[in-house]
């Protein structure tokens, strides 16, 4: 049921046009953070207001929408955002990654490779990759303008000196098209390799920080590293206990108070699909 | 056997139903009405209107009821509603000099044209719990009253201005930027800063102002004038060719007079801080004018001492309680994925450290 009291996808057309302009600019300058006049949304900042505004600006009535949080379709916030668009836009929804035309995500990139024509919308808390090195926005914008990324390399180097490796496990910074250093949102660095050369459009919305940025299809995206300490995607050294997948990102679930653990795919659609195909993990049961 | 946690949807629906029940409270007790909240929780209503940036006492009262008295939640409801409203017109600047005042005091002059008007204030009450209020139904004797003096009521700062003792504030007809329609970009001009502060969190602005009084960027403020009352809101109607009054709003305006010994660029004279807030919001408007003055260090050629209240980026980026509470509370949302990545990292680093230690032994 569409809520008639609100415009299609909640935002008024003027606002959507303003957001679309920011998105287009973001696509034209990959990795550059475009300021936009973020609106108050009926969910709190931090719940994905940036992603919701970008999704609202992209949606057309024919779209098939998928919403995930932590890779899962049934986490409470994913349910809440999906319901929001069902109510305000009346669009059809799906859990199948391959079917969806627009996917809004928090903290994950789906395991199933995306295809041309799909849009992946990320919810972004802190869009500025340099923020924790330099708290001032006026300074970090200047650093991007001047392509002054030395501070970031010093930080990565210090990590190696101290820990023997780069001690960043999620929201791992990348360089886009050889120009802008970009925060890929808090996805685990396991997902970083999926950012580059993706056939899908990737849009990033940060509502509270009023920024939108984008990766057009087939962009060059390089995770920052050093020649002698190359970037490594990492995950728990286990297979999924439900579907047996060896190459998917896993959530750790505590099963008892005696140190019992199980590992399951964080991407619920991927895991369910594999089980339907007959794959069975260590603790799984045939479907 | 572990079963993947399903049923987020049902949990949400049930949680909402329980919330509605909790909001209502004991059904044996009569339900609060919007008129009661509007009429008897006026200062809460004022705060919700000021920080929600929407002048509508009925909606503010509704928001307070719906939010179970959580004012930040109520402000959030108002903001989220406000953002859906079409912008039909912009009003002319309100003329606070023509305000019909309920209260008007000056801390700098014992008497002055227009007089000191004390109005309804907590200032000289003794903060003793009035147990008589626990018994309902007691009639309140009506206070003595005189008809409000309709404006104009001259501003105190204009008296000082005549002698050149206070900086002039030249009037300007430029359209101010709109914080709710343009992304905040720095440096911000004064009107943009004032917009941000007037809708900023009262507690945050209060603490910032207080810090300047305690020496973190000194403001040396006197309350030149504090006035509360109603002003007319006028809108130009193009078809008519003149402005029409469409209603009135209650405002609190504070002008501080600040000591200033002169700087490299400015002669010694008093300087100004300004606060303007919806409704009767004295604490907020005084705090606002101190923070305003503190943020003007650059324009007056003062030194930046590193005080938080002098730091435009610090103040403007952190004063909005809806942004702040959203980001703060979002950390209770699931972070399994990131935490898992951190677990892997810490386990690996620990294993390496242990191996090195064992090798050393």
PDB file of C-alpha atoms in Angstrom, chain A residues 34-227:
ATOM      1  CA  UNK A  34      29.770  16.065  -3.297  1.00  0.00           C
ATOM      2  CA  UNK A  35      28.073  18.228  -0.635  1.00  0.00           C
ATOM      3  CA  UNK A  36      24.282  17.991  -0.789  1.00  0.00           C
ATOM      4  CA  UNK A  37      21.476  19.515   1.266  1.00  0.00           C
ATOM      5  CA  UNK A  38      20.553  16.384   3.167  1.00  0.00           C
ATOM      6  CA  UNK A  39      17.013  16.412   4.537  1.00  0.00           C
ATOM      7  CA  UNK A  40      15.709  15.224   7.851  1.00  0.00           C
ATOM      8  CA  UNK A  41      14.231  11.830   7.235  1.00  0.00           C
ATOM      9  CA  UNK A  42      11.699   9.980   9.372  1.00  0.00           C
ATOM     10  CA  UNK A  43      14.447   7.671  10.641  1.00  0.00           C
ATOM     11  CA  UNK A  44      17.372   8.875  12.756  1.00  0.00           C
ATOM     12  CA  UNK A  45      20.744   9.928  11.445  1.00  0.00           C
ATOM     13  CA  UNK A  46      22.972   6.872  11.648  1.00  0.00           C
ATOM     14  CA  UNK A  47      20.159   4.569  10.524  1.00  0.00           C
ATOM     15  CA  UNK A  48      20.927   5.128   6.857  1.00  0.00           C
ATOM     16  CA  UNK A  49      19.369   8.501   6.050  1.00  0.00           C
ATOM     17  CA  UNK A  50      21.980   9.129   3.341  1.00  0.00           C
ATOM     18  CA  UNK A  51      21.372   5.786   1.691  1.00  0.00           C
ATOM     19  CA  UNK A  52      17.609   6.227   1.978  1.00  0.00           C
ATOM     20  CA  UNK A  53      17.764   9.641   0.281  1.00  0.00           C
ATOM     21  CA  UNK A  54      19.932   8.283  -2.543  1.00  0.00           C
ATOM     22  CA  UNK A  55      17.618   5.293  -2.978  1.00  0.00           C
ATOM     23  CA  UNK A  56      14.570   7.584  -2.955  1.00  0.00           C
ATOM     24  CA  UNK A  57      16.150   9.710  -5.684  1.00  0.00           C
ATOM     25  CA  UNK A  58      16.970   6.634  -7.818  1.00  0.00           C
ATOM     26  CA  UNK A  59      13.750   4.651  -7.460  1.00  0.00           C
ATOM     27  CA  UNK A  60      11.209   4.406 -10.264  1.00  0.00           C
ATOM     28  CA  UNK A  61       7.922   2.516  -9.888  1.00  0.00           C
ATOM     29  CA  UNK A  62       9.229  -0.454 -11.952  1.00  0.00           C
ATOM     30  CA  UNK A  63      12.203  -1.034  -9.646  1.00  0.00           C
ATOM     31  CA  UNK A  64      12.744  -4.204  -7.667  1.00  0.00           C
ATOM     32  CA  UNK A  65      14.319  -3.223  -4.367  1.00  0.00           C
ATOM     33  CA  UNK A  66      16.513  -5.238  -2.032  1.00  0.00           C
ATOM     34  CA  UNK A  67      17.636  -3.940   1.352  1.00  0.00           C
ATOM     35  CA  UNK A  68      20.339  -5.576   3.437  1.00  0.00           C
ATOM     36  CA  UNK A  69      22.094  -4.776   6.697  1.00  0.00           C
ATOM     37  CA  UNK A  70      25.178  -6.800   7.656  1.00  0.00           C
ATOM     38  CA  UNK A  71      24.543  -8.775   4.467  1.00  0.00           C
ATOM     39  CA  UNK A  72      21.177  -9.996   5.743  1.00  0.00           C
ATOM     40  CA  UNK A  73      17.696  -9.165   4.464  1.00  0.00           C
ATOM     41  CA  UNK A  74      15.989  -9.855   7.776  1.00  0.00           C
ATOM     42  CA  UNK A  75      17.943  -7.686  10.218  1.00  0.00           C
ATOM     43  CA  UNK A  76      15.654  -5.179  11.918  1.00  0.00           C
ATOM     44  CA  UNK A  77      16.929  -2.053  10.177  1.00  0.00           C
ATOM     45  CA  UNK A  78      16.837  -3.679   6.745  1.00  0.00           C
ATOM     46  CA  UNK A  79      13.246  -4.701   7.438  1.00  0.00           C
ATOM     47  CA  UNK A  80      12.418  -1.181   8.548  1.00  0.00           C
ATOM     48  CA  UNK A  81      13.912   0.515   5.463  1.00  0.00           C
ATOM     49  CA  UNK A  82      12.327  -2.009   3.088  1.00  0.00           C
ATOM     50  CA  UNK A  83       8.939  -1.361   4.714  1.00  0.00           C
ATOM     51  CA  UNK A  84       9.506   2.384   4.377  1.00  0.00           C
ATOM     52  CA  UNK A  85       9.858   2.128   0.603  1.00  0.00           C
ATOM     53  CA  UNK A  86       7.038  -0.385   0.300  1.00  0.00           C
ATOM     54  CA  UNK A  87       4.855   2.120   2.067  1.00  0.00           C
ATOM     55  CA  UNK A  88       5.991   5.362   0.438  1.00  0.00           C
ATOM     56  CA  UNK A  89       6.893   4.140  -3.066  1.00  0.00           C
ATOM     57  CA  UNK A  90       4.902   0.938  -3.386  1.00  0.00           C
ATOM     58  CA  UNK A  91       7.833  -0.711  -5.195  1.00  0.00           C
ATOM     59  CA  UNK A  92       8.217  -4.469  -5.355  1.00  0.00           C
ATOM     60  CA  UNK A  93      10.925  -5.934  -3.137  1.00  0.00           C
ATOM     61  CA  UNK A  94      13.066  -9.005  -3.337  1.00  0.00           C
ATOM     62  CA  UNK A  95      15.726 -10.833  -1.389  1.00  0.00           C
ATOM     63  CA  UNK A  96      17.409 -12.213  -4.512  1.00  0.00           C
ATOM     64  CA  UNK A  97      20.537 -10.213  -5.309  1.00  0.00           C
ATOM     65  CA  UNK A  98      20.485 -11.164  -8.991  1.00  0.00           C
ATOM     66  CA  UNK A  99      16.890  -9.984  -9.477  1.00  0.00           C
ATOM     67  CA  UNK A 100      17.120  -6.629  -7.690  1.00  0.00           C
ATOM     68  CA  UNK A 101      17.527  -3.417  -9.691  1.00  0.00           C
ATOM     69  CA  UNK A 102      18.349  -1.280  -6.651  1.00  0.00           C
ATOM     70  CA  UNK A 103      20.098  -2.679  -3.573  1.00  0.00           C
ATOM     71  CA  UNK A 104      20.539  -0.590  -0.453  1.00  0.00           C
ATOM     72  CA  UNK A 105      23.202  -1.960   1.834  1.00  0.00           C
ATOM     73  CA  UNK A 106      24.817  -1.329   5.155  1.00  0.00           C
ATOM     74  CA  UNK A 107      28.300  -2.776   5.755  1.00  0.00           C
ATOM     75  CA  UNK A 108      28.397  -5.443   3.003  1.00  0.00           C
ATOM     76  CA  UNK A 109      28.647  -6.020  -0.739  1.00  0.00           C
ATOM     77  CA  UNK A 110      26.588  -9.052  -1.787  1.00  0.00           C
ATOM     78  CA  UNK A 111      28.544 -12.224  -2.604  1.00  0.00           C
ATOM     79  CA  UNK A 112      26.802 -12.755  -5.944  1.00  0.00           C
ATOM     80  CA  UNK A 113      28.567 -10.547  -8.512  1.00  0.00           C
ATOM     81  CA  UNK A 114      26.498  -7.544  -9.530  1.00  0.00           C
ATOM     82  CA  UNK A 115      25.513  -6.940 -13.130  1.00  0.00           C
ATOM     83  CA  UNK A 116      25.042  -3.999 -15.500  1.00  0.00           C
ATOM     84  CA  UNK A 117      21.936  -1.973 -14.758  1.00  0.00           C
ATOM     85  CA  UNK A 118      22.002  -2.625 -11.039  1.00  0.00           C
ATOM     86  CA  UNK A 119      22.523   0.176  -8.518  1.00  0.00           C
ATOM     87  CA  UNK A 120      24.157  -0.543  -5.174  1.00  0.00           C
ATOM     88  CA  UNK A 121      23.476   2.154  -2.581  1.00  0.00           C
ATOM     89  CA  UNK A 122      25.727   2.257   0.467  1.00  0.00           C
ATOM     90  CA  UNK A 123      24.837   3.826   3.803  1.00  0.00           C
ATOM     91  CA  UNK A 124      27.831   5.839   4.971  1.00  0.00           C
ATOM     92  CA  UNK A 125      28.453   7.071   8.533  1.00  0.00           C
ATOM     93  CA  UNK A 126      31.712   9.018   8.028  1.00  0.00           C
ATOM     94  CA  UNK A 127      32.424   9.690   4.352  1.00  0.00           C
ATOM     95  CA  UNK A 128      35.807  11.258   4.962  1.00  0.00           C
ATOM     96  CA  UNK A 129      38.637   8.692   4.831  1.00  0.00           C
ATOM     97  CA  UNK A 130      41.006  11.238   6.377  1.00  0.00           C
ATOM     98  CA  UNK A 131      38.684  12.151   9.267  1.00  0.00           C
ATOM     99  CA  UNK A 132      40.480  10.227  11.975  1.00  0.00           C
ATOM    100  CA  UNK A 133      43.791  11.662  10.897  1.00  0.00           C
ATOM    101  CA  UNK A 134      42.466  15.226  10.682  1.00  0.00           C
ATOM    102  CA  UNK A 135      39.195  16.143  12.411  1.00  0.00           C
ATOM    103  CA  UNK A 136      38.647  19.390  10.500  1.00  0.00           C
ATOM    104  CA  UNK A 137      36.512  19.292   7.383  1.00  0.00           C
ATOM    105  CA  UNK A 138      38.094  22.529   6.127  1.00  0.00           C
ATOM    106  CA  UNK A 139      41.510  20.819   6.280  1.00  0.00           C
ATOM    107  CA  UNK A 140      40.517  17.475   4.777  1.00  0.00           C
ATOM    108  CA  UNK A 141      38.803  19.112   1.820  1.00  0.00           C
ATOM    109  CA  UNK A 142      42.009  21.003   1.141  1.00  0.00           C
ATOM    110  CA  UNK A 143      43.988  17.770   1.394  1.00  0.00           C
ATOM    111  CA  UNK A 144      41.754  16.172  -1.258  1.00  0.00           C
ATOM    112  CA  UNK A 145      42.041  19.247  -3.471  1.00  0.00           C
ATOM    113  CA  UNK A 146      45.821  19.098  -3.345  1.00  0.00           C
ATOM    114  CA  UNK A 147      45.876  15.292  -3.547  1.00  0.00           C
ATOM    115  CA  UNK A 148      47.824  15.475  -0.319  1.00  0.00           C
ATOM    116  CA  UNK A 149      47.526  11.912   0.966  1.00  0.00           C
ATOM    117  CA  UNK A 150      50.906  11.594   2.663  1.00  0.00           C
ATOM    118  CA  UNK A 151      49.302  11.502   6.102  1.00  0.00           C
ATOM    119  CA  UNK A 152      47.319   8.413   5.151  1.00  0.00           C
ATOM    120  CA  UNK A 153      50.419   6.589   3.959  1.00  0.00           C
ATOM    121  CA  UNK A 154      52.245   7.526   7.144  1.00  0.00           C
ATOM    122  CA  UNK A 155      49.372   6.057   9.159  1.00  0.00           C
ATOM    123  CA  UNK A 156      49.457   2.804   7.169  1.00  0.00           C
ATOM    124  CA  UNK A 157      53.241   2.672   7.526  1.00  0.00           C
ATOM    125  CA  UNK A 158      53.014   3.180  11.286  1.00  0.00           C
ATOM    126  CA  UNK A 159      50.540   0.295  11.445  1.00  0.00           C
ATOM    127  CA  UNK A 160      53.072  -1.961   9.768  1.00  0.00           C
ATOM    128  CA  UNK A 161      55.888  -0.762  12.008  1.00  0.00           C
ATOM    129  CA  UNK A 162      53.813  -1.433  15.093  1.00  0.00           C
ATOM    130  CA  UNK A 163      51.755  -4.501  14.211  1.00  0.00           C
ATOM    131  CA  UNK A 164      53.537  -6.028  11.224  1.00  0.00           C
ATOM    132  CA  UNK A 165      50.490  -5.386   9.063  1.00  0.00           C
ATOM    133  CA  UNK A 166      47.964  -2.687   8.225  1.00  0.00           C
ATOM    134  CA  UNK A 167      45.631  -2.825  11.214  1.00  0.00           C
ATOM    135  CA  UNK A 168      42.458  -1.727   9.451  1.00  0.00           C
ATOM    136  CA  UNK A 169      39.926  -4.470   9.016  1.00  0.00           C
ATOM    137  CA  UNK A 170      36.906  -2.581   7.746  1.00  0.00           C
ATOM    138  CA  UNK A 171      36.247   0.787   6.062  1.00  0.00           C
ATOM    139  CA  UNK A 172      39.620   0.159   4.425  1.00  0.00           C
ATOM    140  CA  UNK A 173      40.573   3.197   2.301  1.00  0.00           C
ATOM    141  CA  UNK A 174      40.795   2.937  -1.479  1.00  0.00           C
ATOM    142  CA  UNK A 175      42.050   5.155  -4.281  1.00  0.00           C
ATOM    143  CA  UNK A 176      39.633   5.741  -7.115  1.00  0.00           C
ATOM    144  CA  UNK A 177      40.756   6.187 -10.725  1.00  0.00           C
ATOM    145  CA  UNK A 178      44.185   7.182  -9.485  1.00  0.00           C
ATOM    146  CA  UNK A 179      42.840  10.390  -7.952  1.00  0.00           C
ATOM    147  CA  UNK A 180      40.616  10.518  -4.861  1.00  0.00           C
ATOM    148  CA  UNK A 181      41.159   8.507  -1.708  1.00  0.00           C
ATOM    149  CA  UNK A 182      37.718   7.250  -0.717  1.00  0.00           C
ATOM    150  CA  UNK A 183      36.090   5.569   2.251  1.00  0.00           C
ATOM    151  CA  UNK A 184      34.179   2.532   0.996  1.00  0.00           C
ATOM    152  CA  UNK A 185      31.865   2.746   4.049  1.00  0.00           C
ATOM    153  CA  UNK A 186      32.377   0.221   6.863  1.00  0.00           C
ATOM    154  CA  UNK A 187      32.413  -2.872   4.658  1.00  0.00           C
ATOM    155  CA  UNK A 188      34.931  -5.523   5.781  1.00  0.00           C
ATOM    156  CA  UNK A 189      38.095  -5.310   3.730  1.00  0.00           C
ATOM    157  CA  UNK A 190      37.128  -8.754   2.425  1.00  0.00           C
ATOM    158  CA  UNK A 191      34.654  -6.871   0.209  1.00  0.00           C
ATOM    159  CA  UNK A 192      37.136  -4.306  -1.119  1.00  0.00           C
ATOM    160  CA  UNK A 193      38.107  -6.260  -4.254  1.00  0.00           C
ATOM    161  CA  UNK A 194      34.445  -6.173  -5.355  1.00  0.00           C
ATOM    162  CA  UNK A 195      34.496  -2.364  -5.506  1.00  0.00           C
ATOM    163  CA  UNK A 196      36.638  -2.134  -8.626  1.00  0.00           C
ATOM    164  CA  UNK A 197      35.585  -2.997 -12.190  1.00  0.00           C
ATOM    165  CA  UNK A 198      32.042  -3.611 -11.004  1.00  0.00           C
ATOM    166  CA  UNK A 199      29.444  -3.560 -13.788  1.00  0.00           C
ATOM    167  CA  UNK A 200      26.957  -1.955 -11.369  1.00  0.00           C
ATOM    168  CA  UNK A 201      26.676   1.705 -10.384  1.00  0.00           C
ATOM    169  CA  UNK A 202      27.794   2.198  -6.786  1.00  0.00           C
ATOM    170  CA  UNK A 203      26.426   5.205  -4.904  1.00  0.00           C
ATOM    171  CA  UNK A 204      27.373   6.287  -1.399  1.00  0.00           C
ATOM    172  CA  UNK A 205      25.097   8.463   0.745  1.00  0.00           C
ATOM    173  CA  UNK A 206      26.055  10.112   4.037  1.00  0.00           C
ATOM    174  CA  UNK A 207      23.004  11.957   5.386  1.00  0.00           C
ATOM    175  CA  UNK A 208      24.301  13.506   8.579  1.00  0.00           C
ATOM    176  CA  UNK A 209      27.546  14.564   6.937  1.00  0.00           C
ATOM    177  CA  UNK A 210      25.675  15.798   3.831  1.00  0.00           C
ATOM    178  CA  UNK A 211      27.859  14.056   1.280  1.00  0.00           C
ATOM    179  CA  UNK A 212      27.240  11.855  -1.763  1.00  0.00           C
ATOM    180  CA  UNK A 213      29.922  10.091  -3.767  1.00  0.00           C
ATOM    181  CA  UNK A 214      29.948   7.467  -6.443  1.00  0.00           C
ATOM    182  CA  UNK A 215      31.781   4.800  -8.412  1.00  0.00           C
ATOM    183  CA  UNK A 216      30.611   4.601 -12.018  1.00  0.00           C
ATOM    184  CA  UNK A 217      30.630   1.109 -13.570  1.00  0.00           C
ATOM    185  CA  UNK A 218      34.047  -0.384 -14.273  1.00  0.00           C
ATOM    186  CA  UNK A 219      35.933   2.127 -12.146  1.00  0.00           C
ATOM    187  CA  UNK A 220      39.504   1.530 -11.131  1.00  0.00           C
ATOM    188  CA  UNK A 221      39.520   1.058  -7.367  1.00  0.00           C
ATOM    189  CA  UNK A 222      42.742   0.199  -5.546  1.00  0.00           C
ATOM    190  CA  UNK A 223      42.972  -0.607  -1.839  1.00  0.00           C
ATOM    191  CA  UNK A 224      45.862   1.381  -0.404  1.00  0.00           C
ATOM    192  CA  UNK A 225      48.954  -0.698   0.379  1.00  0.00           C
ATOM    193  CA  UNK A 226      52.723  -0.927  -0.097  1.00  0.00           C
ATOM    194  CA  UNK A 227      54.666  -3.013  -2.618  1.00  0.00           C
TER     195      UNK A 227
END
